[in-house]
PDB file of C-alpha atoms and ligand atoms in Angstrom:
ATOM      1  CA  MET Y   1      10.801  14.762-100.235  1.00 71.00           C
ATOM      2  CA  SER Y   2       9.284  17.103 -97.723  1.00 76.00           C
ATOM      3  CA  HIS Y   3      10.045  20.051-100.013  1.00 81.00           C
ATOM      4  CA  GLU Y   4       8.664  18.293-103.122  1.00 85.00           C
ATOM      5  CA  LEU Y   5       5.377  17.484-101.405  1.00 85.00           C
ATOM      6  CA  ARG Y   6       4.857  20.671 -99.496  1.00 86.00           C
ATOM      7  CA  THR Y   7       5.915  23.351-101.988  1.00 90.00           C
ATOM      8  CA  PRO Y   8       3.232  22.778-104.673  1.00 90.00           C
ATOM      9  CA  LEU Y   9       0.572  22.555-101.992  1.00 91.00           C
ATOM     10  CA  GLN Y  10       1.761  25.775-100.362  1.00 91.00           C
ATOM     11  CA  ALA Y  11       1.398  27.416-103.793  1.00 92.00           C
ATOM     12  CA  VAL Y  12      -2.203  26.161-104.150  1.00 92.00           C
ATOM     13  CA  LEU Y  13      -3.028  27.401-100.659  1.00 94.00           C
ATOM     14  CA  GLY Y  14      -1.210  30.707-101.138  1.00 94.00           C
ATOM     15  CA  TYR Y  15      -2.991  31.515-104.426  1.00 92.00           C
ATOM     16  CA  THR Y  16      -6.362  30.489-102.990  1.00 93.00           C
ATOM     17  CA  GLU Y  17      -5.838  32.791-100.041  1.00 92.00           C
ATOM     18  CA  PHE Y  18      -4.736  35.586-102.392  1.00 91.00           C
ATOM     19  CA  LEU Y  19      -7.877  35.153-104.535  1.00 90.00           C
ATOM     20  CA  LEU Y  20     -10.095  35.101-101.466  1.00 89.00           C
ATOM     21  CA  ALA Y  21      -8.510  38.267-100.116  1.00 88.00           C
ATOM     22  CA  SER Y  22      -8.050  40.349-103.277  1.00 87.00           C
ATOM     23  CA  ALA Y  23     -10.661  39.177-105.755  1.00 81.00           C
ATOM     24  CA  SER Y  24     -13.518  38.438-103.373  1.00 80.00           C
ATOM     25  CA  PRO Y  25     -15.551  41.601-104.257  1.00 83.00           C
ATOM     26  CA  ARG Y  26     -15.614  40.463-107.914  1.00 88.00           C
ATOM     27  CA  LEU Y  27     -16.465  36.810-107.252  1.00 88.00           C
ATOM     28  CA  THR Y  28     -19.972  35.353-107.048  1.00 91.00           C
ATOM     29  CA  PRO Y  29     -21.048  33.671-103.770  1.00 90.00           C
ATOM     30  CA  GLU Y  30     -20.786  30.282-105.566  1.00 93.00           C
ATOM     31  CA  GLU Y  31     -17.213  30.987-106.667  1.00 91.00           C
ATOM     32  CA  LEU Y  32     -16.303  32.069-103.140  1.00 91.00           C
ATOM     33  CA  GLU Y  33     -17.816  28.871-101.758  1.00 92.00           C
ATOM     34  CA  ASP Y  34     -15.801  26.781-104.242  1.00 93.00           C
ATOM     35  CA  LEU Y  35     -12.585  28.569-103.255  1.00 92.00           C
ATOM     36  CA  GLY Y  36     -13.419  27.786 -99.624  1.00 93.00           C
ATOM     37  CA  TYR Y  37     -13.645  24.070-100.547  1.00 94.00           C
ATOM     38  CA  ILE Y  38     -10.250  24.241-102.300  1.00 94.00           C
ATOM     39  CA  GLN Y  39      -8.769  25.855 -99.194  1.00 93.00           C
ATOM     40  CA  GLN Y  40     -10.301  23.276 -96.806  1.00 92.00           C
ATOM     41  CA  GLY Y  41      -9.142  20.367 -98.994  1.00 93.00           C
ATOM     42  CA  GLY Y  42      -5.666  21.881 -99.245  1.00 94.00           C
ATOM     43  CA  HIS Y  43      -5.366  22.215 -95.464  1.00 91.00           C
ATOM     44  CA  ARG Y  44      -6.529  18.617 -94.979  1.00 91.00           C
ATOM     45  CA  MET Y  45      -3.948  17.443 -97.506  1.00 92.00           C
ATOM     46  CA  LEU Y  46      -1.191  19.461 -95.814  1.00 92.00           C
ATOM     47  CA  THR Y  47      -2.067  17.839 -92.471  1.00 91.00           C
ATOM     48  CA  LEU Y  48      -1.937  14.402 -94.079  1.00 92.00           C
ATOM     49  CA  ILE Y  49       1.421  15.090 -95.761  1.00 92.00           C
ATOM     50  CA  ASN Y  50       2.870  16.373 -92.478  1.00 92.00           C
ATOM     51  CA  GLN Y  51       1.592  13.262 -90.666  1.00 93.00           C
ATOM     52  CA  LEU Y  52       3.013  10.877 -93.301  1.00 94.00           C
ATOM     53  CA  LEU Y  53       6.379  12.638 -93.182  1.00 93.00           C
ATOM     54  CA  ASP Y  54       6.430  12.561 -89.361  1.00 95.00           C
ATOM     55  CA  LEU Y  55       5.558   8.884 -89.294  1.00 95.00           C
ATOM     56  CA  SER Y  56       8.172   7.880 -91.852  1.00 94.00           C
ATOM     57  CA  ARG Y  57      10.837   9.917 -90.027  1.00 94.00           C
ATOM     58  CA  LEU Y  58       9.826   8.307 -86.721  1.00 95.00           C
ATOM     59  CA  GLU Y  59       9.916   4.822 -88.209  1.00 94.00           C
ATOM     60  CA  ALA Y  60      13.331   5.460 -89.752  1.00 94.00           C
ATOM     61  CA  GLY Y  61      14.635   6.843 -86.436  1.00 94.00           C
ATOM     62  CA  ARG Y  62      15.300  10.164 -88.176  1.00 93.00           C
ATOM     63  CA  LEU Y  63      13.043  12.529 -86.286  1.00 94.00           C
ATOM     64  CA  GLU Y  64      14.982  14.861 -84.038  1.00 94.00           C
ATOM     65  CA  VAL Y  65      13.627  16.606 -80.966  1.00 96.00           C
ATOM     66  CA  SER Y  66      15.111  19.379 -78.906  1.00 95.00           C
ATOM     67  CA  CYS Y  67      14.068  19.119 -75.256  1.00 96.00           C
ATOM     68  CA  LYS Y  68      13.988  22.240 -73.065  1.00 96.00           C
ATOM     69  CA  PRO Y  69      12.046  23.238 -69.945  1.00 96.00           C
ATOM     70  CA  VAL Y  70       8.396  23.773 -70.912  1.00 97.00           C
ATOM     71  CA  ASP Y  71       5.569  25.381 -68.968  1.00 96.00           C
ATOM     72  CA  LEU Y  72       2.717  22.921 -69.526  1.00 96.00           C
ATOM     73  CA  SER Y  73       0.018  25.346 -68.424  1.00 95.00           C
ATOM     74  CA  GLN Y  74       0.939  27.629 -71.310  1.00 96.00           C
ATOM     75  CA  THR Y  75       0.963  24.760 -73.826  1.00 97.00           C
ATOM     76  CA  LEU Y  76      -2.445  23.613 -72.586  1.00 97.00           C
ATOM     77  CA  GLU Y  77      -3.861  27.121 -72.916  1.00 97.00           C
ATOM     78  CA  GLU Y  78      -2.662  27.285 -76.539  1.00 97.00           C
ATOM     79  CA  VAL Y  79      -4.251  23.909 -77.250  1.00 98.00           C
ATOM     80  CA  ARG Y  80      -7.496  25.050 -75.648  1.00 97.00           C
ATOM     81  CA  GLN Y  81      -7.567  28.138 -77.869  1.00 96.00           C
ATOM     82  CA  ASP Y  82      -7.040  26.021 -80.991  1.00 96.00           C
ATOM     83  CA  VAL Y  83      -9.794  23.529 -80.209  1.00 97.00           C
ATOM     84  CA  SER Y  84     -12.296  25.782 -78.509  1.00 96.00           C
ATOM     85  CA  PRO Y  85     -14.211  26.787 -81.721  1.00 96.00           C
ATOM     86  CA  GLN Y  86     -15.027  23.106 -82.467  1.00 95.00           C
ATOM     87  CA  ALA Y  87     -15.913  22.448 -78.804  1.00 97.00           C
ATOM     88  CA  SER Y  88     -18.294  25.407 -78.548  1.00 96.00           C
ATOM     89  CA  GLN Y  89     -19.873  24.532 -81.884  1.00 95.00           C
ATOM     90  CA  LYS Y  90     -20.788  21.115 -80.401  1.00 95.00           C
ATOM     91  CA  GLY Y  91     -21.749  22.556 -77.005  1.00 96.00           C
ATOM     92  CA  ILE Y  92     -18.949  20.638 -75.271  1.00 97.00           C
ATOM     93  CA  GLU Y  93     -17.373  22.044 -72.138  1.00 96.00           C
ATOM     94  CA  LEU Y  94     -13.584  22.170 -72.453  1.00 97.00           C
ATOM     95  CA  LYS Y  95     -11.833  22.556 -69.109  1.00 97.00           C
ATOM     96  CA  ILE Y  96      -8.250  22.597 -67.869  1.00 97.00           C
ATOM     97  CA  ILE Y  97      -7.603  21.515 -64.280  1.00 97.00           C
ATOM     98  CA  LEU Y  98      -4.188  22.410 -62.895  1.00 96.00           C
ATOM     99  CA  PRO Y  99      -2.711  22.055 -59.392  1.00 95.00           C
ATOM    100  CA  MET Y 100      -1.554  25.180 -57.511  1.00 92.00           C
ATOM    101  CA  SER Y 101       1.979  24.605 -58.687  1.00 90.00           C
ATOM    102  CA  LEU Y 102       3.232  22.407 -61.486  1.00 94.00           C
ATOM    103  CA  PRO Y 103       6.890  21.709 -62.268  1.00 95.00           C
ATOM    104  CA  LEU Y 104       8.213  22.472 -65.730  1.00 96.00           C
ATOM    105  CA  VAL Y 105       8.594  19.439 -67.984  1.00 97.00           C
ATOM    106  CA  ALA Y 106      11.516  18.496 -70.206  1.00 97.00           C
ATOM    107  CA  ALA Y 107      10.103  18.382 -73.735  1.00 97.00           C
ATOM    108  CA  ASP Y 108      10.290  19.625 -77.283  1.00 98.00           C
ATOM    109  CA  SER Y 109       7.608  22.302 -76.960  1.00 97.00           C
ATOM    110  CA  GLU Y 110       6.290  22.047 -80.548  1.00 97.00           C
ATOM    111  CA  ARG Y 111       6.089  18.249 -80.385  1.00 98.00           C
ATOM    112  CA  LEU Y 112       4.439  18.340 -76.964  1.00 98.00           C
ATOM    113  CA  ARG Y 113       1.850  20.766 -78.339  1.00 98.00           C
ATOM    114  CA  GLN Y 114       1.294  18.486 -81.340  1.00 97.00           C
ATOM    115  CA  ILE Y 115       0.621  15.447 -79.105  1.00 98.00           C
ATOM    116  CA  LEU Y 116      -1.761  17.309 -76.816  1.00 98.00           C
ATOM    117  CA  LEU Y 117      -3.561  18.999 -79.708  1.00 97.00           C
ATOM    118  CA  ASN Y 118      -4.161  15.608 -81.285  1.00 97.00           C
ATOM    119  CA  LEU Y 119      -5.550  14.154 -78.049  1.00 98.00           C
ATOM    120  CA  VAL Y 120      -7.813  17.101 -77.300  1.00 98.00           C
ATOM    121  CA  ALA Y 121      -9.031  17.436 -80.909  1.00 96.00           C
ATOM    122  CA  ASN Y 122      -9.880  13.704 -80.928  1.00 95.00           C
ATOM    123  CA  ALA Y 123     -11.679  14.011 -77.594  1.00 97.00           C
ATOM    124  CA  VAL Y 124     -13.871  16.795 -79.022  1.00 97.00           C
ATOM    125  CA  LYS Y 125     -14.331  14.937 -82.319  1.00 94.00           C
ATOM    126  CA  PHE Y 126     -15.553  11.724 -80.686  1.00 94.00           C
ATOM    127  CA  THR Y 127     -17.775  13.360 -78.026  1.00 96.00           C
ATOM    128  CA  ASP Y 128     -21.325  14.447 -78.809  1.00 94.00           C
ATOM    129  CA  GLN Y 129     -22.202  15.926 -75.455  1.00 93.00           C
ATOM    130  CA  GLY Y 130     -20.631  16.520 -72.070  1.00 96.00           C
ATOM    131  CA  THR Y 131     -17.108  17.473 -71.154  1.00 97.00           C
ATOM    132  CA  VAL Y 132     -13.521  17.222 -72.246  1.00 98.00           C
ATOM    133  CA  ALA Y 133     -11.360  17.650 -69.151  1.00 98.00           C
ATOM    134  CA  ILE Y 134      -7.603  18.150 -69.332  1.00 98.00           C
ATOM    135  CA  ARG Y 135      -6.031  17.492 -65.944  1.00 98.00           C
ATOM    136  CA  ALA Y 136      -2.347  17.890 -65.110  1.00 98.00           C
ATOM    137  CA  LEU Y 137      -0.846  16.336 -61.976  1.00 97.00           C
ATOM    138  CA  ALA Y 138       2.641  16.360 -60.482  1.00 95.00           C
ATOM    139  CA  HIS Y 139       4.142  13.031 -59.393  1.00 95.00           C
ATOM    140  CA  GLU Y 140       7.553  12.381 -57.868  1.00 90.00           C
ATOM    141  CA  ASP Y 141       9.681  13.080 -60.923  1.00 94.00           C
ATOM    142  CA  ARG Y 142       7.004  13.089 -63.604  1.00 96.00           C
ATOM    143  CA  VAL Y 143       4.030  15.145 -64.671  1.00 97.00           C
ATOM    144  CA  SER Y 144       0.900  13.536 -66.096  1.00 98.00           C
ATOM    145  CA  VAL Y 145      -1.659  15.118 -68.379  1.00 98.00           C
ATOM    146  CA  THR Y 146      -4.924  13.229 -68.773  1.00 98.00           C
ATOM    147  CA  VAL Y 147      -7.371  14.149 -71.519  1.00 98.00           C
ATOM    148  CA  ALA Y 148     -10.689  12.603 -70.482  1.00 98.00           C
ATOM    149  CA  ASP Y 149     -13.895  12.821 -72.486  1.00 98.00           C
ATOM    150  CA  THR Y 150     -17.492  11.697 -72.077  1.00 97.00           C
ATOM    151  CA  GLY Y 151     -17.712  10.511 -75.677  1.00 96.00           C
ATOM    152  CA  ILE Y 152     -18.334   7.283 -77.582  1.00 94.00           C
ATOM    153  CA  GLY Y 153     -15.372   5.415 -76.095  1.00 95.00           C
ATOM    154  CA  ILE Y 154     -13.351   2.690 -77.797  1.00 94.00           C
ATOM    155  CA  PRO Y 155     -14.492  -0.955 -78.034  1.00 93.00           C
ATOM    156  CA  PRO Y 156     -12.281  -3.330 -75.933  1.00 93.00           C
ATOM    157  CA  GLY Y 157     -11.297  -5.286 -79.056  1.00 92.00           C
ATOM    158  CA  GLU Y 158      -9.956  -2.107 -80.699  1.00 92.00           C
ATOM    159  CA  LEU Y 159      -8.171  -0.693 -77.662  1.00 93.00           C
ATOM    160  CA  PRO Y 160      -4.921  -2.754 -78.006  1.00 93.00           C
ATOM    161  CA  HIS Y 161      -4.611  -1.600 -81.656  1.00 93.00           C
ATOM    162  CA  ILE Y 162      -5.569   2.041 -81.321  1.00 94.00           C
ATOM    163  CA  PHE Y 163      -1.980   3.316 -81.585  1.00 95.00           C
ATOM    164  CA  GLU Y 164      -1.320   1.440 -84.853  1.00 94.00           C
ATOM    165  CA  ALA Y 165      -0.973   3.574 -87.977  1.00 91.00           C
ATOM    166  CA  PHE Y 166      -4.083   3.850 -90.192  1.00 88.00           C
ATOM    167  CA  ARG Y 167      -6.193   2.235 -87.461  1.00 81.00           C
ATOM    168  CA  GLN Y 168      -9.676   3.667 -86.893  1.00 80.00           C
ATOM    169  CA  ALA Y 169     -12.122   2.120 -84.442  1.00 76.00           C
ATOM    170  CA  ASP Y 170     -15.186   2.760 -86.590  1.00 74.00           C
ATOM    171  CA  SER Y 171     -14.538   3.315 -90.293  1.00 69.00           C
ATOM    172  CA  ARG Y 172     -18.017   4.754 -90.927  1.00 69.00           C
ATOM    173  CA  LEU Y 173     -17.572   7.322 -88.169  1.00 68.00           C
ATOM    174  CA  ALA Y 174     -14.016   8.016 -89.293  1.00 68.00           C
ATOM    175  CA  ARG Y 175     -15.232   8.848 -92.806  1.00 66.00           C
ATOM    176  CA  ARG Y 176     -17.744  11.296 -91.327  1.00 67.00           C
ATOM    177  CA  HIS Y 177     -15.127  12.939 -89.082  1.00 66.00           C
ATOM    178  CA  GLY Y 178     -12.199  12.873 -91.522  1.00 69.00           C
ATOM    179  CA  GLY Y 179      -8.662  11.910 -90.513  1.00 76.00           C
ATOM    180  CA  ALA Y 180      -6.471   9.057 -91.667  1.00 81.00           C
ATOM    181  CA  GLY Y 181      -5.773   7.211 -88.424  1.00 89.00           C
ATOM    182  CA  LEU Y 182      -2.217   8.530 -88.109  1.00 94.00           C
ATOM    183  CA  GLY Y 183      -2.522  11.046 -85.262  1.00 95.00           C
ATOM    184  CA  LEU Y 184      -2.412   8.535 -82.396  1.00 96.00           C
ATOM    185  CA  ALA Y 185       0.399   6.480 -83.956  1.00 96.00           C
ATOM    186  CA  ILE Y 186       2.514   9.642 -84.024  1.00 97.00           C
ATOM    187  CA  ALA Y 187       1.294  10.796 -80.596  1.00 97.00           C
ATOM    188  CA  GLN Y 188       2.477   7.522 -79.066  1.00 97.00           C
ATOM    189  CA  LYS Y 189       5.863   7.369 -80.818  1.00 97.00           C
ATOM    190  CA  LEU Y 190       6.859  11.000 -80.149  1.00 97.00           C
ATOM    191  CA  PRO Y 191       6.962  10.673 -76.315  1.00 97.00           C
ATOM    192  CA  ASP Y 192       9.474   7.802 -76.679  1.00 96.00           C
ATOM    193  CA  LEU Y 193      11.967  10.400 -77.958  1.00 97.00           C
ATOM    194  CA  MET Y 194      11.387  12.592 -74.894  1.00 97.00           C
ATOM    195  CA  ASP Y 195      11.428   9.952 -72.158  1.00 97.00           C
ATOM    196  CA  GLY Y 196       7.628  10.155 -72.011  1.00 97.00           C
ATOM    197  CA  GLN Y 197       4.774   7.695 -72.382  1.00 98.00           C
ATOM    198  CA  LEU Y 198       1.198   7.735 -73.696  1.00 98.00           C
ATOM    199  CA  THR Y 199      -1.450   5.289 -72.452  1.00 98.00           C
ATOM    200  CA  VAL Y 200      -5.230   4.953 -72.820  1.00 98.00           C
ATOM    201  CA  GLU Y 201      -8.231   3.683 -70.882  1.00 97.00           C
ATOM    202  CA  SER Y 202     -11.720   3.605 -72.330  1.00 97.00           C
ATOM    203  CA  GLN Y 203     -15.250   2.331 -71.787  1.00 95.00           C
ATOM    204  CA  PRO Y 204     -17.579   2.186 -74.793  1.00 95.00           C
ATOM    205  CA  GLY Y 205     -20.448   4.624 -74.341  1.00 93.00           C
ATOM    206  CA  GLN Y 206     -18.792   6.276 -71.346  1.00 95.00           C
ATOM    207  CA  GLY Y 207     -15.659   7.917 -72.663  1.00 97.00           C
ATOM    208  CA  SER Y 208     -11.914   7.688 -73.060  1.00 98.00           C
ATOM    209  CA  ALA Y 209      -8.951   8.935 -71.061  1.00 98.00           C
ATOM    210  CA  PHE Y 210      -5.521   9.343 -72.644  1.00 98.00           C
ATOM    211  CA  THR Y 211      -2.642   9.949 -70.217  1.00 98.00           C
ATOM    212  CA  LEU Y 212       0.672  11.457 -71.231  1.00 98.00           C
ATOM    213  CA  MET Y 213       3.526  11.114 -68.716  1.00 98.00           C
ATOM    214  CA  MET Y 214       6.495  13.444 -69.122  1.00 98.00           C
ATOM    215  CA  PRO Y 215       9.677  13.883 -67.081  1.00 97.00           C
ATOM    216  CA  ALA Y 216       9.451  16.772 -64.608  1.00 96.00           C
ATOM    217  CA  ILE Y 217      12.298  19.183 -64.109  1.00 94.00           C
ATOM    218  CA  THR Y 218      12.861  18.953 -60.395  1.00 80.00           C
ATOM    219  CA  ARG Y 219      14.714  21.815 -58.740  1.00 65.00           C
ATOM    220  CA  PRO Y 220      18.224  20.971 -57.540  1.00 58.00           C
ATOM    221  CA  GLN Y 221      18.246  20.188 -53.797  1.00 51.00           C
ATOM    222  CA  ALA Y 222      19.346  23.119 -51.575  1.00 53.00           C
ATOM    223  CA  ARG Y 223      22.528  22.296 -49.630  1.00 51.00           C
TER     224      ARG Y 223
HETATM  225  P1  ADP V   1      -7.985  10.021 -86.789  1.00 58.15           P
HETATM  226  O1  ADP V   1      -7.309  11.019 -87.648  1.00 58.15           O
HETATM  227  O2  ADP V   1      -8.744   8.992 -87.533  1.00 58.15           O
HETATM  228  O3  ADP V   1      -8.739  10.625 -85.650  1.00 58.15           O
HETATM  229  P2  ADP V   1      -6.169   9.013 -84.759  1.00 58.15           P
HETATM  230  O4  ADP V   1      -4.946   8.190 -84.934  1.00 58.15           O
HETATM  231  O5  ADP V   1      -6.027  10.318 -84.057  1.00 58.15           O
HETATM  232  O6  ADP V   1      -6.742   9.199 -86.213  1.00 58.15           O
HETATM  233  O7  ADP V   1      -7.258   8.125 -84.032  1.00 58.15           O
HETATM  234  C1  ADP V   1      -7.457   6.789 -84.470  1.00 58.15           C
HETATM  235  C2  ADP V   1      -8.827   6.293 -84.069  1.00 58.15           C
HETATM  236  O8  ADP V   1      -8.882   6.153 -82.650  1.00 58.15           O
HETATM  237  C3  ADP V   1      -9.975   7.231 -84.408  1.00 58.15           C
HETATM  238  O9  ADP V   1     -10.389   7.089 -85.762  1.00 58.15           O
HETATM  239  C4  ADP V   1     -11.031   6.757 -83.421  1.00 58.15           C
HETATM  240  O10 ADP V   1     -11.650   5.567 -83.902  1.00 58.15           O
HETATM  241  C5  ADP V   1     -10.206   6.380 -82.195  1.00 58.15           C
HETATM  242  N1  ADP V   1     -10.156   7.465 -81.187  1.00 58.15           N
HETATM  243  C6  ADP V   1      -9.143   8.327 -80.973  1.00 58.15           C
HETATM  244  N2  ADP V   1      -9.411   9.160 -79.946  1.00 58.15           N
HETATM  245  C7  ADP V   1     -10.648   8.802 -79.502  1.00 58.15           C
HETATM  246  C8  ADP V   1     -11.502   9.287 -78.451  1.00 58.15           C
HETATM  247  N3  ADP V   1     -11.132  10.296 -77.646  1.00 58.15           N
HETATM  248  N4  ADP V   1     -12.696   8.666 -78.296  1.00 58.15           N
HETATM  249  C9  ADP V   1     -13.068   7.627 -79.083  1.00 58.15           C
HETATM  250  N5  ADP V   1     -12.313   7.139 -80.085  1.00 58.15           N
HETATM  251  C10 ADP V   1     -11.124   7.712 -80.293  1.00 58.15           C
END
C-alpha cells in the first residue's frame, strides 16, 4: 500500500523538480509559479500519506521502532534548523535551553525527531508573536523535553481530545494553517513504543506546553 501511494506521487514530484531545474529558463514566470504550486501540493500530499500510513500501522500494532542511544541536543538542533525559516518569517524567537550535561536517551532517532518536529512546528504555527522555548531537563532515570509557546493556547474543552486523530481545536484556523489533525495523534502514540510519554498543558490566550518524557540511559554504577 505504501508503495502504491507513494510511487506515483514521487514521480509527480520528481518530474516537477526536473522541469523547475532544467526547463526554467524557457518557462514564463506564470508557468514557474504554477509548477511551484504543483510542488507545494505534492509535498503536502506526501506528508498526509505518510501520516495516514503511520497512523494505520500504529493502530494495527505494526509499526516497528529501533531504539538506540540518542543525543537529544543534536536532534533538537536539527529540529531547530528545520523550523527556523517559518519562525523567523513570523518574527518568533526559537530557543533551546539545555542543562550543562544531559544523559543520552533510549529512542528511535528518526521517530524522536518526527515527534519533536511536529511539536515545534505546531508551536510556531499557532503562535503569532513571542517565543517558542524548547527546554530539556534530566530527571532520575528520565529526560523531559518541553516545547512551550506563547501562542493562542487550546480551549479547556478541547484539551482532553487534542491527541485524537483528525481533531483540530479551531477548524477555521486549521484551514488557514493547513494540516489534517493527525500529527499529535501520531506524536502521542509513538512514545508508547519507546517507553515514553507525551502530555500537554495549555491556557487559552497564553500558550501551550507539550512535554515529552523519554527513558534516560544512565551510566552503569562504578564498583
Ligand atoms: P494539525 O496538522 O492540524 O496541526 P495536529 O494533530 O498536529 O494537527 O494538531 C491538532 C490540533 O491541535 C491543531 O489543529 C490545533 O488546533 C491544536 N494544536 C496543536 N498544537 C498547538 C499549539 N502549540 N498551540 C495551540 N493549538 C495547538
